[in-house]
Coordinates of C-alpha atoms and ligand atoms in Angstrom, one line a residue:
X518 CA 54.7 136.3 -4.9
X519 CA 58.4 137.2 -5.0
X520 CA 60.3 140.4 -5.9
X521 CA 63.0 139.9 -8.5
X522 CA 65.7 142.3 -9.7
X523 CA 68.5 140.8 -11.7
X524 CA 72.0 140.6 -10.3
X525 CA 74.0 143.6 -11.6
X526 CA 76.6 141.6 -13.4
X527 CA 78.9 142.8 -16.2
X528 CA 76.8 141.3 -18.9
X529 CA 73.1 142.6 -18.7
X530 CA 70.3 140.1 -17.9
X531 CA 68.3 139.0 -21.0
X532 CA 65.7 141.7 -22.0
X533 CA 62.8 139.0 -22.1
X534 CA 63.2 138.4 -18.5
X535 CA 60.3 140.0 -16.4
X536 CA 61.4 141.9 -13.2
X537 CA 59.6 143.4 -10.2
X538 CA 56.7 141.8 -8.5
X539 CA 56.5 138.2 -9.9
X540 CA 54.3 135.1 -9.5
X541 CA 55.2 131.7 -10.7
X542 CA 53.6 128.4 -11.5
X543 CA 55.1 125.0 -12.0
X544 CA 54.0 123.7 -15.6
X545 CA 55.4 120.3 -15.3
X546 CA 58.5 118.1 -14.9
X547 CA 61.0 118.3 -17.7
X548 CA 63.5 115.7 -16.8
X549 CA 64.4 113.5 -13.8
X550 CA 68.1 112.7 -13.5
X551 CA 70.4 111.0 -11.1
X552 CA 70.8 114.0 -8.7
X553 CA 68.1 116.5 -9.8
X554 CA 64.7 116.9 -11.2
X555 CA 64.1 119.8 -13.7
X556 CA 60.7 121.5 -13.7
X557 CA 59.3 124.0 -16.3
X558 CA 58.0 127.1 -14.5
X559 CA 56.0 130.0 -15.7
X560 CA 57.3 133.4 -14.4
X561 CA 54.9 136.3 -14.7
X562 CA 55.3 139.9 -13.8
X563 CA 52.3 141.2 -11.7
X564 CA 53.3 144.8 -13.0
X565 CA 53.0 144.5 -16.7
X566 CA 51.8 140.8 -17.3
X567 CA 54.9 139.8 -19.2
X568 CA 55.8 136.2 -18.9
X569 CA 58.4 133.6 -19.8
X570 CA 59.2 130.0 -19.1
X571 CA 62.2 129.1 -17.0
X572 CA 63.8 125.8 -15.8
X573 CA 63.9 125.1 -12.1
X574 CA 66.6 122.4 -11.3
X575 CA 65.8 121.0 -8.0
X576 CA 68.3 118.7 -6.2
X577 CA 66.7 115.8 -4.4
X578 CA 67.3 115.6 -0.6
X579 CA 69.8 112.8 0.4
X580 CA 68.5 112.2 3.9
X581 CA 64.8 112.3 4.0
X582 CA 62.0 111.3 6.5
X583 CA 59.0 109.2 5.3
X584 CA 56.6 111.2 3.2
X585 CA 58.9 114.1 2.8
X586 CA 59.9 113.6 -0.8
X587 CA 56.3 113.2 -2.1
X588 CA 55.4 116.4 -0.1
X589 CA 58.2 118.2 -1.8
X590 CA 57.2 117.0 -5.2
X591 CA 60.0 114.5 -5.9
X592 CA 59.7 110.9 -7.0
X593 CA 62.9 109.4 -5.5
X594 CA 65.9 110.2 -3.3
X595 CA 69.3 111.3 -4.5
X596 CA 72.1 108.8 -4.3
X597 CA 74.9 110.6 -2.6
X598 CA 78.0 110.9 -4.8
X599 CA 81.5 111.3 -3.2
X600 CA 82.4 114.7 -4.5
X601 CA 85.7 115.3 -2.6
X602 CA 87.8 115.6 -5.8
X603 CA 85.7 118.6 -6.9
X604 CA 85.9 120.3 -3.5
X605 CA 89.7 120.3 -3.4
X606 CA 90.8 123.8 -2.9
X607 CA 87.5 124.8 -1.0
X608 CA 87.3 124.3 2.8
X609 CA 84.7 124.3 5.5
X610 CA 85.3 127.3 7.9
X611 CA 83.9 125.7 11.1
X612 CA 85.7 122.6 12.3
X613 CA 82.4 121.1 13.5
X614 CA 81.2 121.3 10.0
X615 CA 84.4 119.8 8.6
X616 CA 84.1 116.9 11.0
X617 CA 80.6 116.2 9.9
X618 CA 81.6 116.2 6.2
X619 CA 84.6 114.0 7.0
X620 CA 82.4 111.5 8.9
X621 CA 79.7 111.8 6.2
X622 CA 76.9 112.3 8.8
X623 CA 73.5 113.5 7.7
X624 CA 74.5 117.0 8.5
X625 CA 77.7 116.6 6.6
X626 CA 75.9 115.3 3.6
X627 CA 73.5 118.2 3.7
X628 CA 76.3 120.8 3.9
X629 CA 77.9 119.3 0.9
X630 CA 74.6 119.1 -1.0
X631 CA 73.9 122.8 0.0
X632 CA 77.3 123.9 -1.4
X633 CA 76.7 122.1 -4.7
X634 CA 73.6 124.2 -5.2
X635 CA 75.3 127.6 -4.3
X636 CA 78.2 126.7 -6.3
X637 CA 76.3 125.8 -9.5
X638 CA 74.6 129.2 -9.5
X639 CA 77.8 131.0 -8.7
X640 CA 79.7 129.3 -11.5
X641 CA 76.9 130.0 -14.0
X642 CA 76.8 133.6 -13.0
X643 CA 80.6 133.9 -13.5
X644 CA 80.4 132.2 -16.8
X645 CA 77.4 134.2 -18.0
X646 CA 79.3 137.4 -17.1
X647 CA 82.3 136.2 -19.0
X648 CA 80.1 135.7 -22.1
X649 CA 79.9 131.8 -22.2
X650 CA 76.8 130.0 -23.7
X651 CA 75.3 128.9 -20.4
X652 CA 71.5 129.5 -19.5
X653 CA 71.0 132.8 -17.7
X654 CA 71.0 132.0 -14.0
X655 CA 68.0 133.8 -12.5
X656 CA 67.8 132.8 -8.8
X657 CA 68.8 130.6 -6.0
X658 CA 66.4 128.4 -4.1
X659 CA 67.1 126.3 -1.0
X660 CA 67.0 123.1 -3.0
X661 CA 68.3 124.3 -6.4
X662 CA 68.3 127.1 -9.0
X663 CA 66.0 128.8 -11.5
X664 CA 67.5 129.6 -14.9
X665 CA 66.8 130.3 -18.4
X666 CA 64.9 127.5 -20.2
X667 CA 66.7 126.6 -23.4
X668 CA 64.0 125.7 -25.9
X669 CA 60.5 127.1 -26.3
X670 CA 56.8 126.6 -25.2
X671 CA 56.6 123.4 -27.3
X672 CA 59.8 121.6 -26.6
X673 CA 63.0 122.0 -24.4
X674 CA 66.2 121.8 -26.3
X675 CA 67.6 118.4 -27.0
X676 CA 71.0 117.4 -25.7
X677 CA 73.8 117.0 -28.3
X678 CA 73.5 113.2 -28.0
X679 CA 70.0 113.2 -29.4
X680 CA 70.0 116.4 -31.6
X681 CA 70.7 114.7 -35.0
X682 CA 73.0 117.4 -36.3
X683 CA 74.0 117.7 -40.0
X684 CA 77.8 117.7 -40.9
X685 CA 77.7 121.6 -41.0
X686 CA 75.9 121.8 -37.7
X687 CA 78.3 119.4 -36.1
X688 CA 81.3 121.5 -37.3
X689 CA 79.5 124.6 -35.9
X690 CA 78.8 122.9 -32.6
X691 CA 82.5 121.9 -32.3
X692 CA 83.8 125.4 -32.9
X693 CA 81.3 127.0 -30.5
X694 CA 82.4 124.3 -27.9
X695 CA 86.0 125.2 -28.2
X696 CA 85.3 128.9 -28.1
X697 CA 83.3 128.3 -24.8
X698 CA 86.0 126.1 -23.3
X699 CA 88.4 129.0 -23.9
X700 CA 86.0 131.3 -21.9
X701 CA 85.8 128.6 -19.2
X702 CA 89.6 128.2 -19.0
X703 CA 90.1 132.0 -19.1
X704 CA 87.8 132.2 -16.0
X705 CA 89.8 129.3 -14.4
X706 CA 86.7 127.1 -14.4
X707 CA 86.7 123.3 -15.4
X708 CA 83.3 121.9 -16.0
X709 CA 84.5 118.4 -14.7
X710 CA 81.5 116.6 -16.1
X711 CA 81.4 117.7 -19.7
X712 CA 79.7 115.3 -22.1
X713 CA 77.1 115.4 -24.9
X714 CA 74.6 114.8 -22.3
X715 CA 75.3 118.1 -20.7
X716 CA 75.5 120.2 -23.8
X717 CA 72.2 121.4 -25.3
X718 CA 71.5 122.3 -29.0
X719 CA 68.9 125.0 -29.8
X720 CA 68.6 127.2 -32.9
X721 CA 72.1 126.6 -34.2
X722 CA 73.7 127.3 -30.7
X723 CA 75.1 125.1 -28.0
X724 CA 74.4 125.7 -24.3
X725 CA 76.5 124.2 -21.6
X726 CA 74.6 123.0 -18.5
X727 CA 75.0 121.0 -15.3
X728 CA 77.8 122.6 -13.4
X729 CA 77.5 121.6 -9.7
X730 CA 80.9 119.6 -9.8
X731 CA 82.7 122.3 -11.8
X732 CA 85.9 123.3 -9.9
X733 CA 88.9 125.7 -10.1
X734 CA 91.3 124.9 -12.9
X735 CA 94.4 126.2 -11.0
X736 CA 93.5 125.9 -7.3
X737 CA 92.4 122.3 -7.6
X738 CA 95.4 120.0 -7.9
X739 CA 93.4 117.8 -10.3
X740 CA 92.0 120.8 -12.4
X741 CA 94.1 120.2 -15.5
X742 CA 93.5 116.4 -15.4
X743 CA 89.7 117.1 -15.1
X744 CA 89.9 119.5 -18.2
X745 CA 91.9 117.1 -20.2
X746 CA 89.1 114.4 -19.4
X747 CA 86.4 116.8 -20.5
X748 CA 88.2 117.6 -23.8
X749 CA 88.9 113.9 -24.5
X750 CA 85.2 112.9 -23.8
X751 CA 83.8 115.6 -26.1
X752 CA 86.4 115.1 -28.9
X753 CA 85.7 111.2 -28.9
X754 CA 82.1 112.0 -29.3
X755 CA 82.6 114.4 -32.2
X756 CA 85.0 111.9 -33.9
X757 CA 82.5 109.1 -33.6
X758 CA 79.9 111.4 -35.2
X759 CA 82.2 111.9 -38.2
X760 CA 83.8 115.3 -37.3
X761 CA 87.5 114.9 -37.2
X762 CA 89.3 116.6 -34.3
X763 CA 92.2 116.2 -32.1
X764 CA 91.9 116.3 -28.2
X765 CA 95.5 117.1 -27.5
X766 CA 95.5 120.2 -29.8
X767 CA 92.3 121.4 -28.3
X768 CA 93.9 120.9 -24.8
X769 CA 97.0 122.8 -25.8
X770 CA 94.8 125.6 -27.3
X771 CA 93.0 125.8 -23.9
X772 CA 96.3 126.0 -22.0
X773 CA 97.1 129.1 -24.1
X774 CA 93.8 130.5 -22.8
X775 CA 95.0 130.0 -19.3
X776 CA 98.4 131.5 -19.5
Ligands
ADP2134 N1 68.2 125.3 -18.7 C1 67.7 124.3 -19.3 N2 67.0 124.2 -20.3 C2 66.4 123.2 -21.0 N3 66.7 121.9 -20.5 C3 67.4 121.7 -19.3 C4 68.0 122.8 -18.7 N4 68.7 122.4 -17.6 C5 68.5 121.1 -17.6 N5 67.8 120.6 -18.6 C6 67.3 119.3 -19.0 O1 67.4 118.6 -17.8 C7 68.3 117.5 -17.8 C8 68.9 117.4 -16.4 O2 69.7 118.6 -16.1 P1 71.1 118.5 -15.6 O3 71.5 119.8 -15.1 O4 72.0 117.9 -16.7 O5 71.1 117.6 -14.4 P2 71.5 116.0 -13.9 O6 72.2 115.4 -15.3 O7 72.5 116.2 -12.8 O8 70.3 115.3 -13.7 C9 69.2 117.9 -19.0 O9 69.9 116.8 -19.5 C10 68.4 118.7 -19.9 O10 67.7 117.7 -20.7
MG2135 MG1 73.3 116.3 -16.8

Protein backbone atom coordinates (compact mmCIF):
# COMPACT_ATOMS: atom_id res chain seq x y z
CA UNK A 1 0.00 0.00 0.00
CA UNK A 2 1.29 3.47 -0.85
CA UNK A 3 -0.03 6.93 -0.20
CA UNK A 4 -0.28 9.08 -3.31
CA UNK A 5 -0.98 12.76 -3.73
CA UNK A 6 -0.36 14.34 -7.14
CA UNK A 7 2.54 16.75 -7.59
CA UNK A 8 1.12 20.29 -7.43
CA UNK A 9 2.13 21.38 -10.91
CA UNK A 10 0.70 24.27 -12.88
CA UNK A 11 -1.57 21.93 -14.88
CA UNK A 12 -3.89 19.81 -12.72
CA UNK A 13 -3.45 16.03 -12.53
CA UNK A 14 -6.08 14.09 -14.54
CA UNK A 15 -9.39 13.78 -12.68
CA UNK A 16 -9.57 10.01 -13.29
CA UNK A 17 -6.42 9.33 -11.23
CA UNK A 18 -7.20 7.86 -7.77
CA UNK A 19 -5.37 9.55 -4.86
CA UNK A 20 -4.90 8.78 -1.16
CA UNK A 21 -4.25 5.24 0.07
CA UNK A 22 -3.47 3.13 -3.00
CA UNK A 23 -2.83 -0.55 -3.68
CA UNK A 24 -1.50 -1.73 -7.01
CA UNK A 25 -1.21 -4.97 -8.93
CA UNK A 26 0.89 -5.80 -11.95
CA UNK A 27 -1.50 -6.99 -14.68
CA UNK A 28 1.13 -8.02 -17.23
CA UNK A 29 4.05 -7.01 -19.42
CA UNK A 30 3.18 -4.64 -22.25
CA UNK A 31 6.44 -4.26 -24.15
CA UNK A 32 9.99 -5.35 -23.75
CA UNK A 33 12.40 -2.95 -25.46
CA UNK A 34 16.19 -2.44 -25.58
CA UNK A 35 16.52 -0.52 -22.35
CA UNK A 36 13.27 -0.99 -20.51
CA UNK A 37 10.28 -3.21 -19.99
CA UNK A 38 6.81 -1.65 -19.71
CA UNK A 39 4.24 -3.27 -17.43
CA UNK A 40 0.51 -2.59 -17.08
CA UNK A 41 -0.42 -1.89 -13.47
CA UNK A 42 -3.82 -1.55 -11.85
CA UNK A 43 -3.92 1.32 -9.35
CA UNK A 44 -6.80 1.20 -6.84
CA UNK A 45 -7.93 3.63 -4.18
CA UNK A 46 -8.48 2.00 -0.78
CA UNK A 47 -10.64 4.99 0.18
CA UNK A 48 -13.32 4.90 -2.53
CA UNK A 49 -12.48 1.84 -4.68
CA UNK A 50 -11.83 3.88 -7.85
CA UNK A 51 -9.24 2.30 -10.12
CA UNK A 52 -7.32 2.94 -13.32
CA UNK A 53 -4.64 1.28 -15.42
CA UNK A 54 -1.16 2.77 -15.57
CA UNK A 55 2.08 2.01 -17.38
CA UNK A 56 5.14 1.18 -15.26
CA UNK A 57 8.31 1.64 -17.28
CA UNK A 58 11.14 -0.23 -15.59
CA UNK A 59 14.75 0.09 -16.71
CA UNK A 60 16.62 -3.15 -16.64
CA UNK A 61 19.66 -3.18 -14.39
CA UNK A 62 23.00 -3.00 -16.22
CA UNK A 63 25.21 -4.78 -13.71
CA UNK A 64 23.48 -7.78 -12.18
CA UNK A 65 24.34 -10.73 -10.05
CA UNK A 66 23.14 -14.21 -10.98
CA UNK A 67 19.41 -14.69 -10.43
CA UNK A 68 18.76 -10.95 -9.77
CA UNK A 69 17.01 -10.26 -13.10
CA UNK A 70 14.53 -13.11 -12.67
CA UNK A 71 13.94 -12.16 -9.04
CA UNK A 72 13.13 -8.59 -10.14
CA UNK A 73 10.76 -9.77 -12.91
CA UNK A 74 12.95 -9.02 -15.95
CA UNK A 75 13.86 -11.31 -18.82
CA UNK A 76 17.22 -9.86 -19.92
CA UNK A 77 19.83 -7.26 -18.90
CA UNK A 78 20.10 -3.79 -20.41
CA UNK A 79 22.96 -3.18 -22.81
CA UNK A 80 24.68 -0.03 -21.66
CA UNK A 81 24.43 2.90 -24.08
CA UNK A 82 27.06 5.62 -24.05
CA UNK A 83 24.89 8.63 -23.31
CA UNK A 84 27.52 11.34 -22.85
CA UNK A 85 26.11 13.53 -25.64
CA UNK A 86 22.77 13.80 -23.83
CA UNK A 87 24.41 14.61 -20.49
CA UNK A 88 26.38 17.59 -21.84
CA UNK A 89 25.56 20.57 -19.63
CA UNK A 90 24.80 18.35 -16.60
CA UNK A 91 27.60 17.45 -14.21
CA UNK A 92 28.20 15.15 -11.25
CA UNK A 93 28.74 17.12 -8.06
CA UNK A 94 31.08 14.70 -6.31
CA UNK A 95 34.45 14.10 -7.92
CA UNK A 96 34.39 10.45 -6.81
CA UNK A 97 31.16 9.98 -8.78
CA UNK A 98 32.53 11.88 -11.76
CA UNK A 99 35.61 9.57 -11.78
CA UNK A 100 33.42 6.47 -11.59
CA UNK A 101 31.40 7.70 -14.58
CA UNK A 102 34.51 8.58 -16.58
CA UNK A 103 35.96 5.10 -15.95
CA UNK A 104 32.59 3.40 -16.55
CA UNK A 105 32.87 1.31 -13.41
CA UNK A 106 29.72 -0.52 -12.25
CA UNK A 107 29.11 2.32 -9.79
CA UNK A 108 29.47 4.84 -12.64
CA UNK A 109 27.02 2.94 -14.85
CA UNK A 110 24.53 2.77 -11.98
CA UNK A 111 24.82 6.54 -11.43
CA UNK A 112 24.12 7.21 -15.11
CA UNK A 113 21.23 4.72 -15.12
CA UNK A 114 19.66 6.34 -12.03
CA UNK A 115 19.95 9.76 -13.64
CA UNK A 116 18.12 8.57 -16.75
CA UNK A 117 15.18 7.47 -14.62
CA UNK A 118 14.98 10.71 -12.58
CA UNK A 119 15.52 12.77 -15.67
CA UNK A 120 12.74 11.10 -17.67
CA UNK A 121 10.18 11.80 -14.94
CA UNK A 122 11.35 15.40 -14.41
CA UNK A 123 11.20 16.09 -18.13
CA UNK A 124 7.74 14.57 -18.47
CA UNK A 125 6.55 16.68 -15.56
CA UNK A 126 7.89 19.89 -17.10
CA UNK A 127 6.31 19.01 -20.44
CA UNK A 128 2.99 18.02 -18.87
CA UNK A 129 2.89 21.34 -17.00
CA UNK A 130 3.66 23.18 -20.24
CA UNK A 131 0.65 21.49 -21.88
CA UNK A 132 2.46 18.96 -24.09
CA UNK A 133 0.89 15.66 -25.19
CA UNK A 134 2.90 13.35 -22.93
CA UNK A 135 1.48 10.68 -20.60
CA UNK A 136 0.76 12.09 -17.13
CA UNK A 137 3.82 11.20 -15.00
CA UNK A 138 2.51 9.67 -11.78
CA UNK A 139 5.42 8.56 -9.64
CA UNK A 140 9.11 7.74 -9.55
CA UNK A 141 10.31 4.27 -8.56
CA UNK A 142 13.90 3.22 -7.96
CA UNK A 143 14.05 1.47 -11.36
CA UNK A 144 11.69 3.57 -13.42
CA UNK A 145 8.45 5.48 -13.44
CA UNK A 146 4.71 5.07 -13.32
CA UNK A 147 2.69 7.04 -15.87
CA UNK A 148 -0.66 7.28 -17.57
CA UNK A 149 -1.33 4.30 -19.82
CA UNK A 150 -2.26 5.54 -23.27
CA UNK A 151 -4.95 3.13 -24.45
CA UNK A 152 -7.69 1.28 -22.62
CA UNK A 153 -8.36 -2.00 -20.84
CA UNK A 154 -8.38 -3.90 -24.16
CA UNK A 155 -5.36 -2.50 -25.93
CA UNK A 156 -2.47 -0.11 -25.46
CA UNK A 157 -2.17 2.68 -28.02
CA UNK A 158 -0.25 1.70 -31.17
CA UNK A 159 2.90 3.55 -32.14
CA UNK A 160 2.64 5.82 -35.20
CA UNK A 161 4.58 3.24 -37.26
CA UNK A 162 1.80 0.70 -36.87
CA UNK A 163 -1.26 2.93 -36.45
CA UNK A 164 -2.54 2.80 -40.09
CA UNK A 165 -3.64 6.43 -40.30
CA UNK A 166 -5.98 7.76 -42.99
CA UNK A 167 -4.83 10.83 -44.99
CA UNK A 168 -6.81 13.14 -42.69
CA UNK A 169 -5.44 11.48 -39.57
CA UNK A 170 -1.90 11.74 -40.95
CA UNK A 171 -2.38 15.50 -41.45
CA UNK A 172 -3.84 15.83 -37.94
CA UNK A 173 -0.94 13.88 -36.44
CA UNK A 174 1.57 16.11 -38.24
CA UNK A 175 -0.04 19.34 -37.01
CA UNK A 176 -0.25 18.00 -33.46
CA UNK A 177 3.40 17.01 -33.66
CA UNK A 178 4.53 20.48 -34.73
CA UNK A 179 2.35 22.08 -32.06
CA UNK A 180 3.99 19.80 -29.47
CA UNK A 181 7.51 20.40 -30.71
CA UNK A 182 6.86 24.12 -30.29
CA UNK A 183 5.96 23.43 -26.65
CA UNK A 184 9.14 21.34 -26.25
CA UNK A 185 11.26 24.12 -27.81
CA UNK A 186 9.52 26.77 -25.67
CA UNK A 187 10.50 24.74 -22.59
CA UNK A 188 14.06 24.38 -23.99
CA UNK A 189 13.70 20.59 -24.26
CA UNK A 190 14.85 18.41 -27.16
CA UNK A 191 13.49 14.86 -27.26
CA UNK A 192 16.69 13.61 -28.93
CA UNK A 193 15.28 10.20 -29.86
CA UNK A 194 12.10 11.23 -31.61
CA UNK A 195 10.80 8.77 -34.18
CA UNK A 196 7.44 7.25 -35.15
CA UNK A 197 8.35 4.49 -32.66
CA UNK A 198 8.17 6.98 -29.79
CA UNK A 199 4.90 8.63 -30.74
CA UNK A 200 1.63 6.87 -29.83
CA UNK A 201 -1.72 7.38 -31.56
CA UNK A 202 -4.94 7.04 -29.58
CA UNK A 203 -8.41 8.46 -30.13
CA UNK A 204 -7.25 10.93 -32.76
CA UNK A 205 -4.43 12.30 -30.58
CA UNK A 206 -0.68 11.79 -30.49
CA UNK A 207 1.31 11.17 -27.27
CA UNK A 208 5.06 11.55 -27.17
CA UNK A 209 6.91 9.01 -25.01
CA UNK A 210 10.42 7.72 -24.19
CA UNK A 211 12.24 10.76 -22.84
CA UNK A 212 15.29 9.55 -20.85
CA UNK A 213 17.76 10.96 -23.36
CA UNK A 214 16.00 14.30 -23.76
CA UNK A 215 18.35 17.21 -23.22
CA UNK A 216 18.45 20.98 -22.88
CA UNK A 217 18.16 22.72 -26.21
CA UNK A 218 20.34 25.67 -25.26
CA UNK A 219 22.70 24.36 -22.54
CA UNK A 220 23.68 21.30 -24.54
CA UNK A 221 26.12 22.41 -27.27
CA UNK A 222 24.54 19.82 -29.57
CA UNK A 223 20.95 20.74 -28.66
CA UNK A 224 19.97 22.32 -31.97
CA UNK A 225 21.65 19.55 -33.96
CA UNK A 226 19.67 16.96 -32.00
CA UNK A 227 16.44 18.89 -32.54
CA UNK A 228 17.16 19.08 -36.28
CA UNK A 229 17.75 15.32 -36.35
CA UNK A 230 14.41 14.70 -34.60
CA UNK A 231 12.56 16.95 -37.07
CA UNK A 232 14.20 15.38 -40.13
CA UNK A 233 13.43 11.86 -38.92
CA UNK A 234 9.76 12.66 -38.33
CA UNK A 235 9.32 14.63 -41.58
CA UNK A 236 10.97 11.82 -43.58
CA UNK A 237 8.44 9.41 -42.14
CA UNK A 238 5.44 11.68 -42.87
CA UNK A 239 6.69 12.21 -46.46
CA UNK A 240 7.11 8.46 -46.97
CA UNK A 241 3.52 7.98 -45.75
CA UNK A 242 2.31 10.50 -48.38
CA UNK A 243 1.99 13.69 -46.29
CA UNK A 244 4.22 16.33 -47.87
CA UNK A 245 6.15 18.43 -45.37
CA UNK A 246 9.45 20.24 -45.21
CA UNK A 247 11.84 19.57 -42.32
CA UNK A 248 13.70 22.87 -42.73
CA UNK A 249 10.58 24.98 -42.50
CA UNK A 250 9.44 23.03 -39.39
CA UNK A 251 12.91 23.57 -37.89
CA UNK A 252 12.72 27.32 -38.65
CA UNK A 253 9.28 27.44 -37.04
CA UNK A 254 10.69 25.81 -33.89
CA UNK A 255 13.57 28.31 -33.74
CA UNK A 256 10.89 31.02 -33.62
CA UNK A 257 9.36 29.29 -30.59
CA UNK A 258 12.75 29.40 -28.82
CA UNK A 259 13.55 33.04 -29.42
N1 LIG B 1 2.46 5.42 -21.35
C1 LIG B 1 2.37 4.43 -22.23
N2 LIG B 1 1.17 4.02 -22.69
C2 LIG B 1 1.07 3.00 -23.59
N3 LIG B 1 2.13 2.34 -24.10
C3 LIG B 1 3.37 2.72 -23.69
C4 LIG B 1 3.55 3.77 -22.74
N4 LIG B 1 4.87 3.92 -22.52
C5 LIG B 1 5.49 3.01 -23.29
N5 LIG B 1 4.60 2.27 -24.00
C6 LIG B 1 4.90 1.15 -24.92
O1 LIG B 1 6.13 0.58 -24.51
C7 LIG B 1 7.10 0.68 -25.55
C8 LIG B 1 8.47 0.95 -24.95
O2 LIG B 1 8.46 2.17 -24.24
P1 LIG B 1 9.55 3.29 -24.50
O3 LIG B 1 9.32 4.37 -23.48
O4 LIG B 1 9.53 3.71 -25.93
O5 LIG B 1 10.91 2.55 -24.10
P2 LIG B 1 12.11 1.90 -24.97
O6 LIG B 1 11.85 2.22 -26.44
O7 LIG B 1 13.33 2.57 -24.44
O8 LIG B 1 12.07 0.45 -24.66
C9 LIG B 1 6.58 1.79 -26.47
O9 LIG B 1 7.00 1.62 -27.80
C10 LIG B 1 5.09 1.66 -26.35
O10 LIG B 1 4.59 0.67 -27.24
MG1 LIG C 1 10.96 3.78 -27.42
